[in-house]
Amino acid sequence: MALNLRQKQTECITRMLNLNQPVNATGTANEEVYKILIYDKFCQNILSPLIRVKDLRKHGVTLYFLIDKDRKPVHDVPAVYFVQPNQANIQRIMADTSRSLYDSFHLNFSSSIPRPLLEDLASGTLSSDSIQRISKVHDQYLEFVTLEDGLFSLAQKSTYVQLNDPSAGDREIEEIVERIVSGLFCVLATLAVVPIIRCPRGGPAEMVASALDQRLRDHLLSKNNLFTEGGSFVSSFQRPILCIFDRNFELAVGIQHDFRYRPLVHDVLGLRLNRLSVQGEKGGMRSYELDSSDPFWVANGSLEFPEVAVEIETQLNKYKKDVDEVNRRTGGTDGAEFDGTDLTGNTKHLMNAVNSLPELTERKQVIDKHTNIATVLLGEIKERLLDSYAKKENDMLVRGSIDRNELLGLLKGKGKKMDKLRFAIMYLISSESINQSEVESVEAALKESEVDTSAFQYVKKLKSLNASMASANSASRNNIVDWAEKIYAVTAGVKNLLSSDRQLALTRTVELLIEGRPNPEIDGYLVFDPRAPKSSSGSSHLRGPFKEAIVFMIGGGNYVEYGSLQELAQRQQPVKHVIYGTTEILTGAEFVEQLALLGHKMGLGTNVAASSH
């Protein structure tokens, strides 16, 4: 069965909204109960891409509020709470129960509630004599945001900065790793699968893989086991593979300008939780949803922008042709085929026309939506020269160099500061050898445009460290908290980053891991099987091929990688299923801001704000 994370998480939320009662075939409880929903900001973001207001109504939710807002009592009505298990939320729940705001309280925590907090809740409600109002307490293991069937984010901000901060101590790093492991455990519990875990040696990827392996082992020994896929005899090809990487594995993808529709909409227009707001054709802001319910978005998200513009025109012409056909058949035009003698035939045409109206209206709305989005995008592309940046960055990655005049021409020309900075960093990453005078010219051009060069200096430092480590190869690879040790892969494989078929290094590596055949590129990768005895964890029976894969990127992911992995899945014979997840989904500008922050922490670069102007 294909792993469909969106469907699984929606089913869990539906059950929760129905007071954790079993739901029938229509997706509702057998007995309808009117209720109130209370959530915190984080859980609101979990619900937002999955549940619409009409869905809440369908499940009997009549009112919904944020937990930190002042609320009036509503008697004789149960309340469903969906919140993170933290001290602030526990205090608020205790205050609500002591005031008897609602008839009964059904508490659902997004992840496992720690025992000390559960004890606080018990003692607090006992002392206020309101413990009887708490009907149930559930750990829901839903602490992640699913955006598409195969795309999720743990919504953990600035993980890249925290993991690469030179001043971060062991304890801080362990806490971040623990938070990531907790989020991944929720994803696996929702899917009810125990995967075989693969990751490169060293760095955050190994730390997370090792800790997740231990967490799964401990859980499989407990009585209340969440994983119901069968015993330990389940053979490897029926289980998915979980491939864990760290952002430094392929830094360029987080920074580059991409010219495909989905990454472009995200990077330029700020798609967030499947929603975006753009300037409408008649003025004012228009808000749109872009998800699996939009057929145009699903079909054309991976196309280059010019192809999308052509496709919009094709769809519009097809729509006009279909409208003309309806008009012609029902006598709406001069050349109408309306014969008064054949009433049955005419009635049939009218019925068909009436039935086709909702579908035509919906098609027109989708076309109008994407026409508006494409128009706004085109304006941004022209103003910011995004097509030039995307083309030249791609050429640099493939060739490993760029003509000096082209490089400086783009940096000194018009355009936003952030675009210039991203282009300059892409030049650094893609250059096979660093030309010192050329780098100085680039820095001078950036300063001339008043760009904060901290991010540029940080990547330059990474690159020089990478080169010295490659030549010396004597640094201790064991001390994975030492920040310099976490960047050893920054420029690994840059030559092949975008081969002739534009396949990313991440996608190529995942393809090899799914196949599971011996290959020098992945032979050094670690293997963890939480179901196997620890001694046999790396044994050969864990090799593929795998039908399903979960790819997780620590430190920020993006729609470029997601699109590339989806293309890989479709290209396989038979078609594979690949889920892509990350600590947070970042635009190029957001990721560069994190690099700049690290540059500042190391005292690098200038302090001119790298604003987007």
Coordinates of N, CA and C in Angstrom, one line a residue, residues 458-472 483-485 487-488 491 602:
Y458 N 30.7 33.6 5.0 CA 30.6 32.3 5.7 C 30.8 31.1 4.8
V459 N 30.2 31.2 3.6 CA 30.3 30.1 2.6 C 31.8 30.0 2.1
K460 N 32.4 31.2 2.0 CA 33.8 31.2 1.6 C 34.7 30.4 2.6
K461 N 34.3 30.7 3.9 CA 35.1 30.0 5.0 C 34.8 28.5 5.0
L462 N 33.6 28.1 4.7 CA 33.3 26.7 4.6 C 34.1 26.1 3.5
K463 N 34.1 26.8 2.4 CA 34.8 26.2 1.2 C 36.3 26.0 1.5
S464 N 36.9 27.0 2.1 CA 38.4 26.9 2.4 C 38.6 25.8 3.4
L465 N 37.7 25.7 4.4 CA 37.9 24.7 5.4 C 37.7 23.3 4.7
N466 N 36.8 23.2 3.8 CA 36.5 22.0 3.1 C 37.8 21.6 2.3
A467 N 38.4 22.5 1.6 CA 39.6 22.3 0.8 C 40.7 21.8 1.7
S468 N 40.9 22.5 2.9 CA 42.0 22.1 3.7 C 41.8 20.8 4.4
M469 N 40.5 20.5 4.7 CA 40.3 19.2 5.3 C 40.4 18.1 4.3
A470 N 40.1 18.3 3.0 CA 40.2 17.3 2.0 C 41.7 17.0 1.8
S471 N 42.6 18.1 1.9 CA 44.0 17.8 1.6 C 44.7 17.2 2.8
A472 N 44.3 17.7 4.0 CA 44.9 17.1 5.2 C 44.3 15.8 5.7
W483 N 31.8 22.7 15.0 CA 31.1 23.2 13.8 C 31.9 22.9 12.5
A484 N 33.2 23.0 12.6 CA 34.0 22.8 11.3 C 33.8 21.3 10.8
E485 N 33.5 20.4 11.7 CA 33.3 19.0 11.3 C 32.0 18.8 10.6
I487 N 30.7 20.5 8.2 CA 30.5 21.1 6.8 C 31.4 20.3 5.8
Y488 N 31.9 19.1 6.2 CA 32.9 18.5 5.3 C 32.3 18.1 4.0
T491 N 30.9 21.0 -0.4 CA 31.1 21.0 -1.9 C 31.3 19.6 -2.4
M602 N 30.3 34.5 13.6 CA 31.7 34.3 13.5 C 32.5 35.6 13.2

